Coordinates of C-alpha atoms and ligand atoms in Angstrom, one line a residue:
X1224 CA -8.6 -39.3 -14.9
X1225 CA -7.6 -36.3 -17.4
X1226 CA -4.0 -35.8 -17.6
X1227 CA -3.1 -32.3 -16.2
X1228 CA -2.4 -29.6 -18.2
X1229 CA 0.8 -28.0 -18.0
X1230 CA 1.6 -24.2 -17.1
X1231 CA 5.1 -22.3 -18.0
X1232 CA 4.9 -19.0 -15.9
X1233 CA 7.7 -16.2 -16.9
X1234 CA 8.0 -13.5 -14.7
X1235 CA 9.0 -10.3 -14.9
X1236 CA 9.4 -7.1 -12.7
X1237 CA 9.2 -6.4 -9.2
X1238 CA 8.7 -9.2 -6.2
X1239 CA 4.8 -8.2 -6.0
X1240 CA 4.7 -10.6 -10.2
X1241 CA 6.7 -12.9 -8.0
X1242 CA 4.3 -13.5 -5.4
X1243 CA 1.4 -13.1 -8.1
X1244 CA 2.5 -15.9 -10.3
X1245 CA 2.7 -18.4 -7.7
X1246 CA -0.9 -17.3 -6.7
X1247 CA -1.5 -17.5 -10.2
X1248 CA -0.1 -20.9 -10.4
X1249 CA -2.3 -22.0 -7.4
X1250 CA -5.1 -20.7 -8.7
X1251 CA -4.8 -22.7 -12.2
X1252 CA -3.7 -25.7 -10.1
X1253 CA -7.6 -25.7 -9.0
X1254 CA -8.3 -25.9 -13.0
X1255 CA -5.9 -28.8 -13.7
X1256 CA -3.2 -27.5 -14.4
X1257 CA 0.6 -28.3 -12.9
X1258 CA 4.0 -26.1 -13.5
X1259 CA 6.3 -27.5 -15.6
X1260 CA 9.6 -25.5 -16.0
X1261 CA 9.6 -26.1 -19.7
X1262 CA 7.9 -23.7 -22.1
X1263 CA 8.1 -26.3 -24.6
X1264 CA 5.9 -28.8 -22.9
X1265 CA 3.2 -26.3 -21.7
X1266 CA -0.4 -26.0 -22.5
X1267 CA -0.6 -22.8 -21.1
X1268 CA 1.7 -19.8 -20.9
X1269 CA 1.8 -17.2 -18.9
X1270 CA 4.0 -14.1 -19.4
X1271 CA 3.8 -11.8 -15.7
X1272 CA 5.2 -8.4 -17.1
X1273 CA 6.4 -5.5 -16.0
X1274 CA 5.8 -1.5 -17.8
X1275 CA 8.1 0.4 -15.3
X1276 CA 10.7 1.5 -18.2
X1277 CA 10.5 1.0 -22.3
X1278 CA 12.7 -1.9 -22.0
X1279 CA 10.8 -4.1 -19.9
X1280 CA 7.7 -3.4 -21.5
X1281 CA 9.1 -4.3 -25.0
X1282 CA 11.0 -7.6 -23.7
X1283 CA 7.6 -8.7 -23.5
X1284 CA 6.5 -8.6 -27.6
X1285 CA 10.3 -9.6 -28.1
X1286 CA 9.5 -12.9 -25.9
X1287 CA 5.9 -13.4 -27.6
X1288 CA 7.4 -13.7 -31.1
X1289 CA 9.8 -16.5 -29.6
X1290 CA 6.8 -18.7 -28.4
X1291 CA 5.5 -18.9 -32.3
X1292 CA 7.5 -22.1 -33.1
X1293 CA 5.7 -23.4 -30.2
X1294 CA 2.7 -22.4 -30.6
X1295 CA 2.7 -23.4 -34.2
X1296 CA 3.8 -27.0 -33.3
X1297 CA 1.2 -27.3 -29.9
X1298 CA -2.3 -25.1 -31.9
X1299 CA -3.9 -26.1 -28.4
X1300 CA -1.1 -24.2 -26.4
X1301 CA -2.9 -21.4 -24.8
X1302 CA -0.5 -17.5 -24.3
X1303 CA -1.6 -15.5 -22.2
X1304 CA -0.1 -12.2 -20.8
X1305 CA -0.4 -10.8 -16.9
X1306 CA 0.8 -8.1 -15.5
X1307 CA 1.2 -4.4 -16.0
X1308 CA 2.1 -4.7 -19.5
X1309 CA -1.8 -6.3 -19.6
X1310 CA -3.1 -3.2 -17.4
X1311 CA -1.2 -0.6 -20.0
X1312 CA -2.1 -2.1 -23.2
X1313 CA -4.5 -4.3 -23.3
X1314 CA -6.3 -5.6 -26.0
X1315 CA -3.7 -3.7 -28.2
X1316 CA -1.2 -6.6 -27.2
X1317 CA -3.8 -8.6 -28.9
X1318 CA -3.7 -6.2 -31.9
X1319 CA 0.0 -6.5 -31.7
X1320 CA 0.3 -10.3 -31.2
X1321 CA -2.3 -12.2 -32.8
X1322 CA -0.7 -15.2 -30.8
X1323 CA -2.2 -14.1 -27.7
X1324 CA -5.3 -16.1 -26.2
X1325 CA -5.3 -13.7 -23.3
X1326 CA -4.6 -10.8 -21.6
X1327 CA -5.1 -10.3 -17.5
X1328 CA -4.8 -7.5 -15.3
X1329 CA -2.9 -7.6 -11.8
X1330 CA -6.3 -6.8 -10.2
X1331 CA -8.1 -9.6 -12.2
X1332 CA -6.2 -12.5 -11.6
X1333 CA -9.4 -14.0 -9.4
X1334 CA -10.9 -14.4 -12.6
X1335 CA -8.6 -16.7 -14.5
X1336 CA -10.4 -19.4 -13.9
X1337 CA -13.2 -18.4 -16.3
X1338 CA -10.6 -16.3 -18.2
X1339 CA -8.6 -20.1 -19.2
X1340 CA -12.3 -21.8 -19.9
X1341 CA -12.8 -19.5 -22.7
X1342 CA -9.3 -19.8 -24.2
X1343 CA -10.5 -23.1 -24.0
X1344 CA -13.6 -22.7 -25.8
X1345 CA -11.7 -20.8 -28.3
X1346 CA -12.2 -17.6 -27.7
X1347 CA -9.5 -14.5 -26.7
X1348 CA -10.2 -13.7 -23.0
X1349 CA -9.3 -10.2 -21.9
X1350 CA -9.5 -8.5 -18.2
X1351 CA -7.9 -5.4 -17.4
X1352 CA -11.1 -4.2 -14.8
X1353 CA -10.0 -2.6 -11.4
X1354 CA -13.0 -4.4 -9.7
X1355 CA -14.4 -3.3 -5.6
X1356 CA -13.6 -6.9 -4.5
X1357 CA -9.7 -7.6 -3.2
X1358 CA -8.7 -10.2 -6.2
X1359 CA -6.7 -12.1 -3.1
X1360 CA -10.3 -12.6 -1.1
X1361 CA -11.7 -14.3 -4.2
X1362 CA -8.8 -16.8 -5.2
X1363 CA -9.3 -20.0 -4.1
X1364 CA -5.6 -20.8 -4.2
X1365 CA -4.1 -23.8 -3.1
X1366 CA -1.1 -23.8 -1.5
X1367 CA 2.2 -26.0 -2.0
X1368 CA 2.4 -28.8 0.7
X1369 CA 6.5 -27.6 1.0
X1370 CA 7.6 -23.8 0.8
X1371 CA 11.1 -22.7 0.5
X1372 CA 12.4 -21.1 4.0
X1373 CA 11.7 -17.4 2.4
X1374 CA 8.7 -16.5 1.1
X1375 CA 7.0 -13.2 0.2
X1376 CA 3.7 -12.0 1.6
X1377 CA 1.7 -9.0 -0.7
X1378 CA -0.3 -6.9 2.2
X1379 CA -0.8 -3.8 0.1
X1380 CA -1.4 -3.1 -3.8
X1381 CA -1.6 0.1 -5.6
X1382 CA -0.1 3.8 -5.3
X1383 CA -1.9 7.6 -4.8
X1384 CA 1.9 8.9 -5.1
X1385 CA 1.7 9.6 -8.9
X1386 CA 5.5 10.6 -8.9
X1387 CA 5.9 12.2 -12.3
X1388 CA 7.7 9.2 -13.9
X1389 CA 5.9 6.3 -12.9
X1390 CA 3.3 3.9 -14.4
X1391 CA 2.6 2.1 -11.5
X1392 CA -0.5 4.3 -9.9
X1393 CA -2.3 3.4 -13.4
X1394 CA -1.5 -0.1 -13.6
X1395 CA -1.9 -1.3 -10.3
X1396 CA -4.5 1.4 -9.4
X1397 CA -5.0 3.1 -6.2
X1398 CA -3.4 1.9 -2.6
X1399 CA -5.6 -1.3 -1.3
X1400 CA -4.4 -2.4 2.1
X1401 CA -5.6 -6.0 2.6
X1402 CA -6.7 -6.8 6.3
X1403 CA -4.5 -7.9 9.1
X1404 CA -6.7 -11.1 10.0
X1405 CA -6.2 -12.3 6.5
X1406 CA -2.0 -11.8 6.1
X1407 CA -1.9 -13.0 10.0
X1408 CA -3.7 -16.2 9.0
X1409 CA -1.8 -16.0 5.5
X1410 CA 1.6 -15.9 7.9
X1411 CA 0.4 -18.7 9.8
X1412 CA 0.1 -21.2 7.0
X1413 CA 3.1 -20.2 5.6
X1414 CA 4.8 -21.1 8.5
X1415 CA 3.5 -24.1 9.0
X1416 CA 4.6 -24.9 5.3
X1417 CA 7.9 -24.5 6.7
X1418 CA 8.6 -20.5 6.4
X1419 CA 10.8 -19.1 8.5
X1420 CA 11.0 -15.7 6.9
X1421 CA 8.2 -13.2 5.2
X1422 CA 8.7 -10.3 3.2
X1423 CA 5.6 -8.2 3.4
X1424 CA 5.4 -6.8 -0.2
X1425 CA 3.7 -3.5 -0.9
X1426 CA 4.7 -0.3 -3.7
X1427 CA 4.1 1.5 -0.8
X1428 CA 3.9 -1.1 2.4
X1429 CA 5.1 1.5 5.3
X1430 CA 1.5 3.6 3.9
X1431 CA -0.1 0.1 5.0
X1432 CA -3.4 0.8 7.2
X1433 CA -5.1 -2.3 6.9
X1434 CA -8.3 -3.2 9.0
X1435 CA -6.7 -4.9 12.5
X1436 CA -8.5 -7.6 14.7
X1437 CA -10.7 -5.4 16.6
X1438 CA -11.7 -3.2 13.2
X1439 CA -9.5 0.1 13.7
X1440 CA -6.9 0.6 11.4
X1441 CA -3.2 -1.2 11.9
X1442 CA -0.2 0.6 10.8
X1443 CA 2.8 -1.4 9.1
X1444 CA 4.1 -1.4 13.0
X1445 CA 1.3 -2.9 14.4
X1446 CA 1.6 -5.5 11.5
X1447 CA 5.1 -6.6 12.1
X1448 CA 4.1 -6.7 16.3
X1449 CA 1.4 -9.4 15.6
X1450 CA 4.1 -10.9 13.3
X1451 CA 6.5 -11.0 15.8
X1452 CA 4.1 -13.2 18.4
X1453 CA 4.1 -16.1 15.1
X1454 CA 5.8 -18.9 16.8
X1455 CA 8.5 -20.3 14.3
X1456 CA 8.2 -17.1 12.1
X1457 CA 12.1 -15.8 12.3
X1458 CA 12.5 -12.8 10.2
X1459 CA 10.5 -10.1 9.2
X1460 CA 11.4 -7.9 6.1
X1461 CA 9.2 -5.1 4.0
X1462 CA 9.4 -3.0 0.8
X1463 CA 8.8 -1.3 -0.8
X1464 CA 9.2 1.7 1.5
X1465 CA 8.4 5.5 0.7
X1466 CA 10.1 8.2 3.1
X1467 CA 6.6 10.3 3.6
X1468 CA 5.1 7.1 5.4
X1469 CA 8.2 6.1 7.7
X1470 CA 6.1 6.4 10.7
X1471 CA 7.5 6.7 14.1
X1472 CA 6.3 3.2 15.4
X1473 CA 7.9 2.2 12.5
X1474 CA 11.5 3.3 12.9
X1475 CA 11.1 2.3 16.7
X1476 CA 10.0 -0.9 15.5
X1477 CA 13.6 -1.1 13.8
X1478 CA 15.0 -0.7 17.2
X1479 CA 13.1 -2.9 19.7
X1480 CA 11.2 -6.0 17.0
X1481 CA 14.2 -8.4 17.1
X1482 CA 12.4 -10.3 14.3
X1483 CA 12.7 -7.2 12.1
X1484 CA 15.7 -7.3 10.2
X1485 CA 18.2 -4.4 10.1
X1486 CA 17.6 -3.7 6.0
X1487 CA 15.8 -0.6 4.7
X1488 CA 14.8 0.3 0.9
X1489 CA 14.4 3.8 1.3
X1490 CA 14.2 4.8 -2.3
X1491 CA 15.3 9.0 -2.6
X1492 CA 15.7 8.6 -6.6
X1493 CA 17.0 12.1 -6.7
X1494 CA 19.4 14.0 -4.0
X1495 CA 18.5 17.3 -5.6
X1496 CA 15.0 19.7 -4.2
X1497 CA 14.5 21.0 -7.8
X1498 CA 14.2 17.5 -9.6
X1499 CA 12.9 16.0 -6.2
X1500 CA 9.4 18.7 -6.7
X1501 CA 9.6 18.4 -10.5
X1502 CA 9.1 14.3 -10.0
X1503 CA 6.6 15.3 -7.3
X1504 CA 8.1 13.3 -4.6
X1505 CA 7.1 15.6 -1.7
X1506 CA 10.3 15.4 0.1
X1507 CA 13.2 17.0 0.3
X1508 CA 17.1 15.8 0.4
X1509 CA 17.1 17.3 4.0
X1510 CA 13.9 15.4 4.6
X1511 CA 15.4 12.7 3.8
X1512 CA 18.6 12.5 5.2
X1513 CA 17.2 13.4 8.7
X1514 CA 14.9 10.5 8.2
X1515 CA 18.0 8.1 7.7
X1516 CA 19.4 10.0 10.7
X1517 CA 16.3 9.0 12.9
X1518 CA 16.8 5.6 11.7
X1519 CA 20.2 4.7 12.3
X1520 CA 19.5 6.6 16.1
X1521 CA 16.8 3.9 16.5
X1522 CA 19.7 0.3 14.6
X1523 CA 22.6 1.8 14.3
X1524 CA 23.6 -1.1 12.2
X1525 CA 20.9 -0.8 9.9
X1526 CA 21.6 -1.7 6.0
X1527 CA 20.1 1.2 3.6
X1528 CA 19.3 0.9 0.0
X1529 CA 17.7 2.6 -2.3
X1530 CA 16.4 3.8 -6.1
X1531 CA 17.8 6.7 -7.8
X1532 CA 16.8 7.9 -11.4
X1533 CA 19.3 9.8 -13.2
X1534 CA 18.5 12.3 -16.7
X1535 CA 15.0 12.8 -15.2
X1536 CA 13.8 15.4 -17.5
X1537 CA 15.5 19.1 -17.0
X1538 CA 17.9 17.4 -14.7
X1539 CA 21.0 19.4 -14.9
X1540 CA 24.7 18.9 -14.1
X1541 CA 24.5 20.6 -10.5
X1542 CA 21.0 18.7 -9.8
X1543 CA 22.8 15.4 -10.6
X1544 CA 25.7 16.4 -8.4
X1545 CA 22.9 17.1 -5.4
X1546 CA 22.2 13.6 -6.0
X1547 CA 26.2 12.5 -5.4
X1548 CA 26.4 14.6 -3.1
X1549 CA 23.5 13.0 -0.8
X1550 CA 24.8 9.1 -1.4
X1551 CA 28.0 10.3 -0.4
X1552 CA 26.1 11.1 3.0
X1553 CA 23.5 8.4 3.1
X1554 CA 26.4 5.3 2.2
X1555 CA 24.3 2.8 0.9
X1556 CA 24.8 -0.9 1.3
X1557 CA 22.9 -1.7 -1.7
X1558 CA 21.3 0.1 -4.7
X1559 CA 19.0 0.2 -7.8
X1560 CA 19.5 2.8 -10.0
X1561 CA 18.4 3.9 -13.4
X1562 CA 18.6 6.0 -16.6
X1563 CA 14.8 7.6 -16.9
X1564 CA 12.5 6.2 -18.9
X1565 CA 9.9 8.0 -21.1
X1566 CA 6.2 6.3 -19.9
X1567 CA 3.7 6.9 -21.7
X1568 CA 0.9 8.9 -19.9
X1569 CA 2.9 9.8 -16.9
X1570 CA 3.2 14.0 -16.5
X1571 CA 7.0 13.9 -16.7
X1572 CA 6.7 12.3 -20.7
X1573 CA 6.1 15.6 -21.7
X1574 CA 8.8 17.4 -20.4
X1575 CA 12.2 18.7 -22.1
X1576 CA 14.1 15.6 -22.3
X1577 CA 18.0 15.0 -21.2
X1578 CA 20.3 14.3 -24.2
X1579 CA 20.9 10.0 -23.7
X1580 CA 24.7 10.9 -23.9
X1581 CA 24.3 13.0 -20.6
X1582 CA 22.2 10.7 -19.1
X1583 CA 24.5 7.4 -19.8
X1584 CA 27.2 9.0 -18.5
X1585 CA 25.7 10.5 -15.1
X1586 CA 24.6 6.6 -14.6
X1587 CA 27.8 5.2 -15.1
X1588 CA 29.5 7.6 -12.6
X1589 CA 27.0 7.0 -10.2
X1590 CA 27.1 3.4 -10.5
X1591 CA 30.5 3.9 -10.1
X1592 CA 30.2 5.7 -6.4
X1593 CA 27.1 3.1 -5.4
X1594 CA 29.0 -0.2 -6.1
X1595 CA 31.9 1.3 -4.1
X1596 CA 29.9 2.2 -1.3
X1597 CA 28.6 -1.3 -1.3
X1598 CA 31.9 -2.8 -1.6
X1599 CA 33.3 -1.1 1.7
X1600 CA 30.1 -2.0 4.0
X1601 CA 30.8 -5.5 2.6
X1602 CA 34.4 -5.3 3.4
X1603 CA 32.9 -4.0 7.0
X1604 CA 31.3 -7.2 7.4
X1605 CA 34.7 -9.6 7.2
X1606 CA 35.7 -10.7 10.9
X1607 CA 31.7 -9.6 11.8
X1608 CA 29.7 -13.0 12.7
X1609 CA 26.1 -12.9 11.3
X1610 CA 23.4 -14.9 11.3
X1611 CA 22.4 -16.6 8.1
X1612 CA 19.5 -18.1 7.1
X1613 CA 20.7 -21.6 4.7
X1614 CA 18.2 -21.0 1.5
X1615 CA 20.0 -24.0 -0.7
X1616 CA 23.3 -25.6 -2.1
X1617 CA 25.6 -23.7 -3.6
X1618 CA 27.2 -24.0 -7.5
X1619 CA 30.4 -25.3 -5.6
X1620 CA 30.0 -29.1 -4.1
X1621 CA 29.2 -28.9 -0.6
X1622 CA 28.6 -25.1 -0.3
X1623 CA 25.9 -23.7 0.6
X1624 CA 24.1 -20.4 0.4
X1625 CA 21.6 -18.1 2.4
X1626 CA 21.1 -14.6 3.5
X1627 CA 22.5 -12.4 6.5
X1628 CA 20.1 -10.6 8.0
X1629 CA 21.8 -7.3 6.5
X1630 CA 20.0 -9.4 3.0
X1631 CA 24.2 -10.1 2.2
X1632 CA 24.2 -13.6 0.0
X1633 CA 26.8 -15.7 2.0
X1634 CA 28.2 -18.6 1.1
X1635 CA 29.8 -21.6 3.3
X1636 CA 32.1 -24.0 1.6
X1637 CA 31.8 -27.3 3.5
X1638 CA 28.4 -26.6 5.1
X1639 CA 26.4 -29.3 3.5
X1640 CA 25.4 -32.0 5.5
X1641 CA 25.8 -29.9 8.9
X1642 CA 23.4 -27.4 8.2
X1643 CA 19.8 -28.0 5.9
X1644 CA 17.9 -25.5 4.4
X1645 CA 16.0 -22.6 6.4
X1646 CA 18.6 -23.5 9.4
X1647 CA 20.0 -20.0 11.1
X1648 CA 23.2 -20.1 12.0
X1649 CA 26.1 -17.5 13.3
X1650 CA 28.5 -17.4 10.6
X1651 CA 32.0 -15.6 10.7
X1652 CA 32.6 -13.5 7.4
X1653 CA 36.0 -14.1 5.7
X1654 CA 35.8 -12.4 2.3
X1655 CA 33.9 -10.2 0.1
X1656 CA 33.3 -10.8 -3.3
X1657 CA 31.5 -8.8 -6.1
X1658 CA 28.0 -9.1 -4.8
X1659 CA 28.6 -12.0 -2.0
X1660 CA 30.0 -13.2 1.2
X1661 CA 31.9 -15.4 2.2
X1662 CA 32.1 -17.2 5.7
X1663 CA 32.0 -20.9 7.9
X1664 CA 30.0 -21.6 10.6
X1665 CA 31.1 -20.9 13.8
Ligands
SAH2641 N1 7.1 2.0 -5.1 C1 8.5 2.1 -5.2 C2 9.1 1.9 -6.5 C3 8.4 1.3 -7.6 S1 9.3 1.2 -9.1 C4 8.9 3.5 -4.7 O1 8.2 4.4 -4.7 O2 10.1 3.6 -4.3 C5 10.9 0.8 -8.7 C6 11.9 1.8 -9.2 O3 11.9 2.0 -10.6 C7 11.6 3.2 -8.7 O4 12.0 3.4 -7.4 C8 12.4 4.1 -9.7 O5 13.7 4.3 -9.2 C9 12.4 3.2 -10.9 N2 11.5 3.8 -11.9 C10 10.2 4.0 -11.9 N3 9.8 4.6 -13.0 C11 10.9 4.8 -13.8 C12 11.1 5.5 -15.1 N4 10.1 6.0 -15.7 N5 12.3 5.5 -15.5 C13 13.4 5.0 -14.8 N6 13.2 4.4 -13.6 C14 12.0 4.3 -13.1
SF4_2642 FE1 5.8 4.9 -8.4 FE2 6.2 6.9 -6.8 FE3 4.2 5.2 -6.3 FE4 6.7 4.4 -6.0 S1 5.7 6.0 -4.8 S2 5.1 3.3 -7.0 S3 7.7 5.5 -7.6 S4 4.3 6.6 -8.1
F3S2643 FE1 6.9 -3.5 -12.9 FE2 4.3 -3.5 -12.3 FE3 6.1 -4.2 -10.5 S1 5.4 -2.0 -13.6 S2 7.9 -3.0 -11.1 S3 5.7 -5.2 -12.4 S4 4.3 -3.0 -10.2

């Protein structure tokens, strides 16, 4: 029998590379290949990267030029880069980095089986195509015997948005929702792999409208409902989520699907109308904050978080306040937030730029509010029993780790050996710490 080949997959970005490179890894599996954790001892490497802001994309030629002592020691170790870094530049990553054997889209990845034989026939394989077929419908991946108790499920790809900043609409292309009979039966097996939660994964999952069992159209609701009849499925999660496509059934379904955990990621990015039309989000702040109103009316418990962008271009001192001024309503639990970054090809590129000093300094005060908001609804949560889902041990003997269901990391000193992994039990929060829990069991 041939030995199998090894395969070193880096990923980087949002949750959707995550649940790409393990498809990616299945799909190799079906080629010989098995992960190894060590880049060193790979014969193939893949890179899953991300284009949302300069720095990401340019980690990835930084990481490239580190893999030429191993490439030069292994001349049969194949590179290859995935992603949306392979969607925005393609063959001029190849230009860039004679290293590379090949370069794949994220709509492509169906075809890496013949993309790997020619790397292995010596040639440079490159695949960047937004082909009709759903790439997921055409992988003939494999799936691990055991899964971890949390696992993420991609139902829809792609975004017709085109906010003024972002890449994603031109890397992943336009919004695909995949059908309902395939995630149901993709739920199922995942389950029976030992699952116990999903996150349904989508740039734009609450616009989900994917063909249902009897061939209509099933909103994100409707989704989560056949979820919810999944015997041994436990918790149901989503995002991303955009606030023009928070359907009624939706925000109901927040209220009455006990599966359906009480987190939102609600991203605003910008608290202020002016920037808000300039970045062509088609909401207002108002909008917005009624919709969280509407939300918390339907779980009044329920944990927001979202995105904000500050020093988007012609973003003044009074639009940044507007943006203050709306977390200071909103009190998120939980937040990603970022100084803009110039994309190349995206509308707002062109646009009268915000002096970096400005920009720094807006992000640091904002930082400054959001961590503090997040510290008080953690404080919230000490005396508060929660149920916690046990993902593994923690760094301290005996403790282990999992997540509430507000998505809080909680940790339990002594809780080896009384509870395993993907167990949910009611713990009693004690204490906060910087970005976790910490509780026993009760
Ligand atoms: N589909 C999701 C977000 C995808 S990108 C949504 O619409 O909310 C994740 C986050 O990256 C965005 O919410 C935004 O806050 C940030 N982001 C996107 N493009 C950016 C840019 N050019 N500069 C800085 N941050 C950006
Ligand atoms: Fe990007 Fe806007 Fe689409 Fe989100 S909704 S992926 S921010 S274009
Ligand atoms: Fe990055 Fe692409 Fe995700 S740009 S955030 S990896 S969709």
């Amino acid at each position: 029998m041939e030995k199998p080949r090894k395969l070193y997959v880096k990923t980087y970005g949002c949750q959707m590379n995550v649940y790409d490179s393990e498809r990616m890894g299945e799909v190799l599996g079906g080629q010989g290949y098995i992960a190894t954790e060590n880049p060193a001892d790979a014969d193939m490497i893949l890179l899953n990267t991300c284009h949302i802001r300069e720095k990401a994309a340019e980690k990835v030629y930084s990481e490239l030029g580190k893999l030429k002592p191993l490439k030069d020691a292994n001349p049969d170790l194949k590179i290859g880069v995935a992603g949306c870094v392979a969607q925005a530049e393609g063959e001029e990553i190849m230009r860039r980095q004679p290293l590379v054997d090949l370069v794949v889209g994220p709509q492509s990845y169906h075809r890496l089986p013949q993309l790997e034989a020619a790397t292995r026939a010596g040639q440079k394989a490159l695949d960047t195509d937004f082909p009709a077929e759903d790439k997921f419908d055409h992988m003939d991946a494999r799936p691990k015997a055991r899964r971890a108790p949390a696992a993420f499920l991609t139902v829809q790809e792609g975004c017709d948005k085109f906010c003024a900043f972002c890449v994603v609409p031109y890397t992943r292309g336009a919004e695909v929702s995949r059908p309902a009979t395939r995630i149901l039966q993709e739920a199922r097996e995942l389950v029976d792999r030992g699952v116990r939660e999903i996150t349904l994964l989508g740039q734009n999952v609450n616009a989900y409208h994917g063909a249902g069992p009897n061939g209509a159209d099933m909103s994100l609701a409707g989704l989560i409902w056949e979820l919810d009849k999944i015997d041994g499925l436990e918790r149901i999660r989503f995002t991303t989520s955009h606030p023009n496509d928070m359907a009624d059934d939706l925000i109901e379904a927040h209220g009455s699907c006990a599966k359906l955990m009480p987190y939102l990621h609600l991203p605003v990015q910008s608290g202020s109308d002016r920037i808000l039309k300039r970045m062509n989000r088609s909401h207002s702040a108002q909008s917005y904050l009624d919709l969280i109103d509407r939300i918390r009316a339907a779980r009044p418990d329920i944990l927001i978080s979202g995105d904000f962008i500050v020093g988007f271009p012609e973003e003044t001192d009074a639009d940044f306040e507007d943006t203050m001024a709306l977390i200071r309503k909103v009190r998120y639990g939980q937040a990603f937030s970022f100084k803009y970054s110039t994309r190349p090809g995206t509308p707002a590129a062109e646009r009268a730029q915000v002096d970096p000093d400005v920009a720094s300094d807006r992000l640091y005060r904002l930082q400054e509010l959001l961590s503090q908001q997040q510290a008080e609804i953690q404080n919230d949560m000490v005396g508060r029993t929660v149920n916690v889902m046990f993902e593994k041990t923690g760094r301290l003997p005996g403790q282990m780790v999992g997540k509430s269901d507000y998505l809080h990391a909680v940790h339990v000193a002594g809780a080896e050996g009384q509870v395993a992994v993907g167990d949910i039990r009611a713990v009693k929060i004690i204490s906060s710490g910087r970005n976790s829990l910490a509780g026993e069991l009760v």
